[in-house]
Short mmCIF file of C-alpha atoms in Angstrom, two decimals:
data_model
loop_
_atom_site.label_atom_id
_atom_site.label_comp_id
_atom_site.label_asym_id
_atom_site.label_seq_id
_atom_site.Cartn_x
_atom_site.Cartn_y
_atom_site.Cartn_z
CA MET A 1 -3.41 2.89 8.80
CA ILE A 2 -3.19 5.34 11.69
CA ILE A 3 0.02 5.26 13.73
CA THR A 4 0.73 7.08 16.98
CA VAL A 5 4.33 7.78 17.98
CA ASP A 6 4.83 8.12 21.72
CA SER A 7 7.54 10.48 22.99
CA LEU A 8 8.76 11.62 19.59
CA LEU A 9 10.08 14.64 21.48
CA THR A 10 11.37 14.75 25.05
CA THR A 11 10.00 17.23 27.58
CA GLU A 12 13.12 19.35 27.09
CA GLN A 13 12.72 19.30 23.31
CA VAL A 14 9.06 20.31 23.53
CA SER A 15 10.08 23.22 25.75
CA ALA A 16 12.79 24.29 23.28
CA ILE A 17 10.38 24.12 20.33
CA ASN A 18 7.76 26.16 22.18
CA LYS A 19 10.39 28.75 23.09
CA LEU A 20 11.34 29.02 19.41
CA ILE A 21 7.69 29.38 18.43
CA ASP A 22 7.16 32.06 21.08
CA SER A 23 9.88 34.13 19.42
CA GLY A 24 7.64 34.44 16.33
CA HIS A 25 4.01 35.52 16.15
CA PHE A 26 0.60 34.15 15.20
CA GLU A 27 -1.84 35.36 12.56
CA ASP A 28 -5.40 34.47 11.64
CA GLY A 29 -5.36 30.97 10.14
CA GLN A 30 -7.80 32.04 7.45
CA ASN A 31 -5.03 34.12 5.85
CA THR A 32 -3.53 30.93 4.41
CA ALA A 33 -6.72 28.87 4.05
CA GLY A 34 -8.04 27.78 0.66
CA TRP A 35 -11.39 29.01 -0.60
CA HIS A 36 -13.38 26.18 0.97
CA ALA A 37 -11.24 25.85 4.12
CA LYS A 38 -12.04 29.47 5.04
CA THR A 39 -15.57 28.37 5.89
CA VAL A 40 -14.41 25.95 8.62
CA LYS A 41 -10.95 27.15 9.73
CA GLN A 42 -10.91 29.23 12.89
CA ASN A 43 -7.46 29.03 14.42
CA ARG A 44 -4.16 30.91 14.55
CA GLN A 45 -1.15 30.09 12.41
CA TRP A 46 2.47 30.76 13.33
CA GLN A 47 4.61 33.11 11.32
CA GLY A 48 8.34 33.13 11.97
CA ASN A 49 11.19 34.63 9.99
CA GLN A 50 13.14 32.41 7.61
CA GLU A 51 15.79 31.58 10.20
CA GLN A 52 13.16 30.54 12.74
CA GLN A 53 11.28 28.48 10.14
CA ASP A 54 14.48 26.75 9.04
CA GLU A 55 15.37 25.92 12.65
CA LEU A 56 11.91 24.50 13.28
CA ASP A 57 11.99 22.42 10.08
CA HIS A 58 15.46 21.07 10.81
CA PHE A 59 14.68 20.16 14.42
CA LEU A 60 11.40 18.37 13.72
CA SER A 61 12.54 16.71 10.48
CA ILE A 62 15.49 15.19 12.29
CA ALA A 63 13.22 13.97 15.11
CA LEU A 64 10.91 12.25 12.63
CA SER A 65 13.68 10.84 10.44
CA GLN A 66 15.42 9.29 13.45
CA ASN A 67 12.25 7.62 14.72
CA THR A 68 12.00 4.02 13.51
CA LYS A 69 8.24 3.81 13.90
CA PHE A 70 7.76 6.89 11.73
CA THR A 71 10.13 5.81 8.99
CA THR A 72 8.81 2.25 8.74
CA ALA A 73 5.22 3.52 8.59
CA SER A 74 5.83 6.29 6.05
CA TYR A 75 8.97 5.65 3.93
CA PRO A 76 9.35 9.42 3.58
CA LYS A 77 10.45 10.76 0.22
CA HIS A 78 9.64 14.38 1.01
CA ILE A 79 8.62 16.11 4.27
CA GLN A 80 6.91 19.47 3.87
CA PRO A 81 7.99 22.52 5.91
CA PHE A 82 6.23 22.49 9.26
CA MET A 83 3.21 24.61 10.10
CA VAL A 84 2.32 25.50 13.68
CA SER A 85 -1.26 26.21 14.63
CA GLU A 86 -2.98 27.25 17.84
CA SER A 87 -6.63 26.96 18.83
CA ARG A 88 -8.19 28.77 21.77
CA ASP A 89 -11.33 30.71 22.75
CA GLY A 90 -13.53 28.30 20.79
CA GLY A 91 -11.06 28.00 17.92
CA HIS A 92 -11.38 24.90 15.78
CA TYR A 93 -10.91 23.51 12.29
CA GLY A 94 -14.03 21.90 10.86
CA MET A 95 -14.23 18.74 8.81
CA HIS A 96 -11.89 18.77 5.80
CA THR A 97 -9.44 16.73 3.75
CA ASP A 98 -5.87 17.94 3.24
CA ASP A 99 -4.84 19.14 -0.20
CA ALA A 100 -3.50 16.43 -2.52
CA LEU A 101 -0.57 18.53 -3.73
CA MET A 102 1.41 20.88 -1.48
CA GLY A 103 4.46 23.09 -1.56
CA LYS A 104 5.44 26.52 -2.81
CA GLU A 105 8.88 25.99 -4.32
CA GLY A 106 8.54 22.26 -5.03
CA ILE A 107 5.17 20.55 -5.35
CA ALA A 108 4.86 17.17 -3.63
CA ARG A 109 1.98 14.74 -3.20
CA SER A 110 0.51 14.49 0.30
CA ASP A 111 0.26 10.79 1.13
CA LEU A 112 0.42 11.13 4.90
CA SER A 113 -0.46 13.86 7.39
CA CYS A 114 1.42 14.23 10.66
CA THR A 115 0.43 16.14 13.80
CA ILE A 116 2.96 16.68 16.60
CA PHE A 117 1.32 17.75 19.86
CA LEU A 118 3.09 20.58 21.71
CA SER A 119 0.62 21.29 24.56
CA ASP A 120 -0.09 19.29 27.70
CA PRO A 121 -3.58 17.83 27.07
CA LYS A 122 -4.51 18.74 30.65
CA SER A 123 -3.87 22.42 29.89
CA TYR A 124 -6.81 22.77 27.49
CA GLN A 125 -10.34 21.47 27.10
CA GLY A 126 -11.70 20.19 23.80
CA GLY A 127 -9.39 20.27 20.80
CA GLU A 128 -9.63 16.57 19.98
CA LEU A 129 -8.40 15.52 16.54
CA HIS A 130 -11.46 13.73 15.17
CA MET A 131 -11.28 11.47 12.13
CA ASP A 132 -13.91 9.82 9.98
CA TYR A 133 -12.01 6.59 9.34
CA PHE A 134 -13.96 4.23 7.09
CA GLY A 135 -17.19 5.37 8.71
CA GLN A 136 -15.82 5.09 12.24
CA GLY A 137 -15.31 8.19 14.36
CA LEU A 138 -11.91 8.25 16.08
CA GLU A 139 -10.60 10.93 18.43
CA PHE A 140 -7.05 11.68 19.55
CA LYS A 141 -5.69 14.06 22.18
CA LEU A 142 -2.10 13.04 22.74
CA ALA A 143 0.56 14.06 25.24
CA ALA A 144 2.98 16.87 24.46
CA GLY A 145 5.79 15.38 22.35
CA ASP A 146 3.63 12.60 20.89
CA ALA A 147 2.75 12.46 17.20
CA ILE A 148 0.12 10.87 15.00
CA ILE A 149 0.46 9.86 11.34
CA TYR A 150 -2.60 9.19 9.20
CA PRO A 151 -3.57 9.04 5.51
CA SER A 152 -4.04 12.50 4.01
CA THR A 153 -7.14 11.15 2.29
CA THR A 154 -8.91 11.03 5.67
CA LEU A 155 -11.73 13.42 6.55
CA HIS A 156 -10.79 15.01 9.87
CA GLU A 157 -11.41 18.01 12.11
CA VAL A 158 -10.16 19.70 15.28
CA LYS A 159 -12.91 20.09 17.84
CA PRO A 160 -13.44 23.53 19.46
CA VAL A 161 -11.04 24.42 22.27
CA THR A 162 -13.25 25.74 25.06
CA ASN A 163 -10.51 26.53 27.57
CA GLY A 164 -6.73 26.90 27.37
CA THR A 165 -4.60 26.72 24.23
CA ARG A 166 -3.94 23.80 21.92
CA ARG A 167 -0.64 24.08 19.99
CA VAL A 168 0.52 21.57 17.38
CA ALA A 169 3.08 21.30 14.58
CA LEU A 170 1.86 19.88 11.29
CA THR A 171 3.52 18.46 8.21
CA TRP A 172 2.70 16.32 5.19
CA ILE A 173 4.73 13.48 3.72
CA GLU A 174 5.15 12.16 0.22
CA SER A 175 6.03 8.49 0.54
CA TYR A 176 8.29 6.35 -1.61
CA VAL A 177 5.40 3.86 -1.43
CA ARG A 178 2.34 5.63 -2.77
CA ASP A 179 -0.24 2.91 -2.07
CA ALA A 180 -1.46 2.95 1.55
CA SER A 181 -2.29 -0.77 1.57
CA LYS A 182 1.25 -1.60 0.45
CA ARG A 183 2.73 0.64 3.16
CA GLU A 184 0.66 -1.27 5.70
CA ILE A 185 1.97 -4.63 4.43
CA LEU A 186 5.55 -3.38 4.68
CA TYR A 187 4.92 -2.02 8.16
CA ASP A 188 3.45 -5.33 9.36
CA LEU A 189 6.39 -7.26 7.90
CA ASP A 190 8.86 -4.94 9.57
CA CYS A 191 7.11 -5.29 12.95
CA ALA A 192 7.05 -9.08 12.53
CA ARG A 193 10.76 -9.38 11.78
CA ARG A 194 11.62 -7.13 14.72
CA ASP A 195 9.54 -9.33 17.01
CA VAL A 196 11.31 -12.45 15.70
CA MET A 197 14.71 -10.85 16.22
CA GLN A 198 13.85 -9.78 19.76
CA GLN A 199 12.41 -13.14 20.79
CA GLN A 200 14.55 -15.61 18.82
CA GLY A 201 17.49 -13.75 17.34
CA LYS A 202 18.53 -13.84 13.70
CA THR A 203 16.76 -17.00 12.62
CA GLU A 204 15.84 -18.47 9.25
CA ALA A 205 12.35 -17.02 9.73
CA PHE A 206 13.83 -13.57 10.29
CA ASP A 207 15.90 -13.84 7.11
CA LYS A 208 12.88 -14.89 5.03
CA ILE A 209 10.71 -12.07 6.34
CA THR A 210 13.52 -9.59 5.74
CA LYS A 211 13.98 -10.90 2.21
CA SER A 212 10.26 -10.54 1.47
CA HIS A 213 10.20 -7.05 2.99
CA ALA A 214 13.17 -5.90 0.92
CA ASN A 215 11.90 -7.41 -2.32
CA LEU A 216 8.43 -5.90 -1.92
CA LEU A 217 9.93 -2.49 -1.14
CA ARG A 218 12.18 -2.83 -4.19
CA GLN A 219 9.12 -3.64 -6.30
CA TRP A 220 6.81 -0.93 -4.90
CA ALA A 221 9.14 2.00 -4.24
CA ASP A 222 8.72 5.06 -6.46
CA THR A 223 12.17 6.62 -6.70
#
């Protein structure tokens, strides 16, 4: 299941985040790439001091945690510290799959990957996020402030940026619900009950869907 989140950040929030990022500096992305990623990773990665990193993590974690679409699609148990990357002058990140386990101080499983776009798509050429999703090629180039959430098991790449600069913030989520198919069932049930509430109010149908949603989450959640 691939979910896009429109307007996760406002224009003012995107500006504030970019200002914070500009107060740090960027290094060659290969400095933090694994042995096989070095062969396909050609981008720049942000390095801020601990205070800047903490501010970035707090700001973006709150934005995600307060977004209903994100929480109902992911059931986040752990959100990794955010990484900021830039691609320009032909920079790209070739086809790869994200690591299964991540974290320096505390290791967590990566169930979901999240990209938050921080550049106006009109300000750069190329840079599409391309995914091989069950044999189907999908491409995403979202507005600044939008986000996309997708299974970390997915093969994906960032196409070369031929003009301008593409800046994104990235994180990885360990979910309380490990199985992707079960997360999708819960997401569909949640969307259905919200539609019923909006169209009909708190009906018997709403109560039954809510009961099923809660009982399945109780059964499937890994606490």
